[in-house]
């Protein structure tokens, strides 16, 4: 992250600022949508009894609905390790491009680099941002500033998702896309298409999971 930030700043040209800002915003929106897609999939489909996937991927999402503050008791590696692993190849490829391409090629692809950089940073930080949205004391002032100005996921905004049956406001990076996706009924329409195509009902495992936990 630090290496790429240095390279981004080194090659920055003021005349490209409008393209860079637009690219950066789209990078953040991509990360936000990606967080929503993964969150929706893990909350909505499959069973915790599935081999490998159920225990290692679906179970933490289902447990989070029953004990939302459990994420605040995870250390930095447990919270962020998976997302950093996703972001690492993108950041590695970006650094490789900066070191191997000519200055003209770097300038030509600069907006794409800005897009990928911001996208990968927000992907990496998604679970940490999510953790902050469930932390109600001891947060640094700069985190509270970002939450209060909706630059990252605000605490009050994320509470909407935690109202049963947990079928809305899935985006957990910035939450910018939650309202528009809800207005166009994106998730419910996608669920209807999948149910019609496969016969599987969304969140069919939730009641059984709650009974097990009880």
XYZ file of N, CA, C and O in Angstrom, residues 1 4-5 8 19-32 83-84 86-98 101 105-106 108-126 173:
224
model
N 0.829 -1.206 0.000
C 0.000 0.000 0.000
C 0.863 1.257 0.000
O 0.649 2.188 -0.782
N 2.847 1.604 -3.367
C 2.007 2.066 -4.463
C 1.557 3.511 -4.278
O 1.452 4.263 -5.251
N 1.284 3.901 -3.036
C 0.915 5.287 -2.776
C 2.049 6.225 -3.191
O 1.821 7.258 -3.831
N 2.136 6.317 -6.979
C 0.992 7.089 -7.482
C 1.283 8.587 -7.381
O 1.061 9.359 -8.328
N -9.771 13.185 -14.189
C -9.840 11.761 -14.540
C -9.493 10.878 -13.349
O -10.107 9.830 -13.134
N -8.514 11.334 -12.579
C -8.071 10.551 -11.426
C -9.165 10.490 -10.363
O -9.431 9.434 -9.791
N -9.822 11.619 -10.107
C -10.889 11.661 -9.094
C -12.045 10.745 -9.489
O -12.554 9.970 -8.670
N -12.450 10.807 -10.758
C -13.543 9.952 -11.248
C -13.148 8.478 -11.130
O -13.924 7.644 -10.654
N -11.916 8.155 -11.550
C -11.439 6.771 -11.483
C -11.385 6.281 -10.041
O -11.769 5.143 -9.746
N -10.919 7.151 -9.130
C -10.818 6.766 -7.722
C -12.193 6.495 -7.126
O -12.385 5.523 -6.392
N -13.169 7.353 -7.454
C -14.531 7.160 -6.938
C -15.116 5.848 -7.448
O -15.733 5.091 -6.685
N -14.885 5.544 -8.721
C -15.380 4.275 -9.266
C -14.670 3.091 -8.622
O -15.274 2.027 -8.444
N -13.407 3.264 -8.251
C -12.697 2.200 -7.539
C -13.323 1.920 -6.187
O -13.508 0.766 -5.797
N -13.683 2.979 -5.470
C -14.335 2.823 -4.162
C -15.713 2.193 -4.324
O -16.099 1.303 -3.556
N -16.463 2.630 -5.350
C -17.793 2.060 -5.597
C -17.702 0.580 -5.952
O -18.548 -0.216 -5.542
N -16.662 0.200 -6.703
C -16.470 -1.211 -7.047
C -16.230 -2.040 -5.796
O -16.792 -3.131 -5.635
N -15.391 -1.522 -4.894
C -15.133 -2.230 -3.634
C -16.407 -2.338 -2.809
O -16.690 -3.392 -2.217
N -17.200 -1.274 -2.779
C -18.448 -1.282 -2.014
C -19.423 -2.308 -2.593
O -20.038 -3.079 -1.844
N -9.199 -10.329 3.389
C -9.346 -9.224 2.446
C -7.999 -8.699 1.966
O -7.856 -8.294 0.806
N -7.004 -8.709 2.852
C -5.669 -8.290 2.419
C -5.110 -9.267 1.387
O -4.400 -8.861 0.460
N -6.844 -10.817 -0.824
C -7.503 -10.493 -2.087
C -6.849 -9.268 -2.728
O -6.630 -9.216 -3.943
N -6.517 -8.264 -1.909
C -5.960 -7.012 -2.434
C -4.498 -7.143 -2.850
O -4.035 -6.409 -3.734
N -3.770 -8.076 -2.235
C -2.327 -8.174 -2.461
C -1.935 -8.367 -3.928
O -1.023 -7.682 -4.417
N -2.557 -9.287 -4.682
C -2.171 -9.444 -6.094
C -2.391 -8.173 -6.923
O -1.606 -7.875 -7.821
N -3.471 -7.440 -6.624
C -3.749 -6.207 -7.357
C -2.649 -5.181 -7.077
O -2.111 -4.550 -7.997
N -2.310 -5.019 -5.811
C -1.267 -4.073 -5.435
C 0.091 -4.496 -5.999
O 0.893 -3.646 -6.427
N 0.349 -5.792 -6.002
C 1.600 -6.298 -6.576
C 1.710 -6.020 -8.068
O 2.765 -5.595 -8.559
N 0.613 -6.234 -8.789
C 0.607 -5.969 -10.238
C 0.775 -4.475 -10.514
O 1.474 -4.084 -11.457
N 0.145 -3.637 -9.692
C 0.296 -2.190 -9.852
C 1.759 -1.775 -9.697
O 2.290 -0.995 -10.506
N 2.411 -2.255 -8.649
C 3.813 -1.911 -8.417
C 4.683 -2.396 -9.572
O 5.581 -1.676 -10.038
N 4.405 -3.602 -10.057
C 5.143 -4.150 -11.193
C 5.001 -3.247 -12.417
O 5.987 -2.969 -13.121
N 3.791 -2.782 -12.671
C 3.559 -1.891 -13.813
C 4.354 -0.593 -13.692
O 4.936 -0.118 -14.671
N 4.383 -0.032 -12.494
C 5.104 1.225 -12.294
C 6.604 1.054 -12.544
O 7.270 1.957 -13.049
N 6.953 -0.271 -16.811
C 6.440 0.511 -17.938
C 7.196 1.827 -18.087
O 7.776 2.344 -17.132
N 3.761 5.284 -20.861
C 2.752 4.237 -20.641
C 2.079 4.412 -19.282
O 0.867 4.205 -19.153
N 2.873 4.806 -18.283
C 2.313 5.032 -16.947
C 1.292 6.158 -16.977
O 0.205 6.052 -16.398
N -0.392 7.171 -19.567
C -1.549 6.735 -20.362
C -2.506 5.888 -19.520
O -3.729 5.972 -19.676
N -1.965 5.082 -18.627
C -2.774 4.171 -17.814
C -3.014 4.704 -16.406
O -3.467 3.963 -15.536
N -2.719 5.980 -16.174
C -2.734 6.508 -14.804
C -4.120 6.421 -14.163
O -4.252 6.083 -12.991
N -5.165 6.725 -14.928
C -6.518 6.669 -14.362
C -6.874 5.247 -13.945
O -7.494 5.035 -12.896
N -6.472 4.264 -14.754
C -6.726 2.857 -14.410
C -5.969 2.482 -13.138
O -6.490 1.771 -12.268
N -4.727 2.984 -13.031
C -3.932 2.718 -11.822
C -4.606 3.304 -10.584
O -4.651 2.668 -9.531
N -5.131 4.537 -10.719
C -5.831 5.162 -9.594
C -7.073 4.360 -9.218
O -7.381 4.171 -8.026
N -7.794 3.873 -10.231
C -8.982 3.044 -9.993
C -8.606 1.773 -9.218
O -9.218 1.450 -8.195
N -7.605 1.064 -9.694
C -7.210 -0.197 -9.070
C -6.645 0.025 -7.673
O -6.878 -0.781 -6.765
N -5.907 1.120 -7.493
C -5.315 1.408 -6.187
C -6.399 1.646 -5.140
O -6.406 1.013 -4.078
N -7.343 2.547 -5.429
C -8.399 2.834 -4.455
C -9.302 1.629 -4.245
O -9.741 1.357 -3.123
N -9.575 0.890 -5.309
C -10.404 -0.315 -5.190
C -9.735 -1.322 -4.259
O -10.365 -1.861 -3.344
N -8.454 -1.563 -4.458
C -7.747 -2.555 -3.647
C -7.611 -2.105 -2.200
O -7.734 -2.913 -1.272
N -7.390 -0.793 -1.960
C -7.283 -0.288 -0.598
C -8.593 -0.489 0.153
O -8.617 -0.960 1.295
N -9.703 -0.157 -0.497
C -10.993 -0.280 0.180
C -11.414 -1.747 0.321
O -12.103 -2.095 1.283
N -11.014 -2.606 -0.621
C -11.238 -4.045 -0.451
C -10.493 -4.533 0.788
O -11.039 -5.247 1.634
N -9.227 -4.151 0.888
C -8.399 -4.590 2.011
C -8.971 -4.132 3.346
O -8.910 -4.851 4.342
N -9.550 -2.938 3.376
C -10.008 -2.350 4.628
C -11.475 -2.630 4.941
O -11.983 -2.182 5.977
N -12.179 -3.373 4.083
C -13.617 -3.571 4.265
C -13.972 -4.164 5.628
O -14.862 -3.663 6.324
N -18.551 -1.502 2.853
C -17.296 -0.756 2.757
C -17.558 0.725 3.016
O -17.081 1.288 3.991
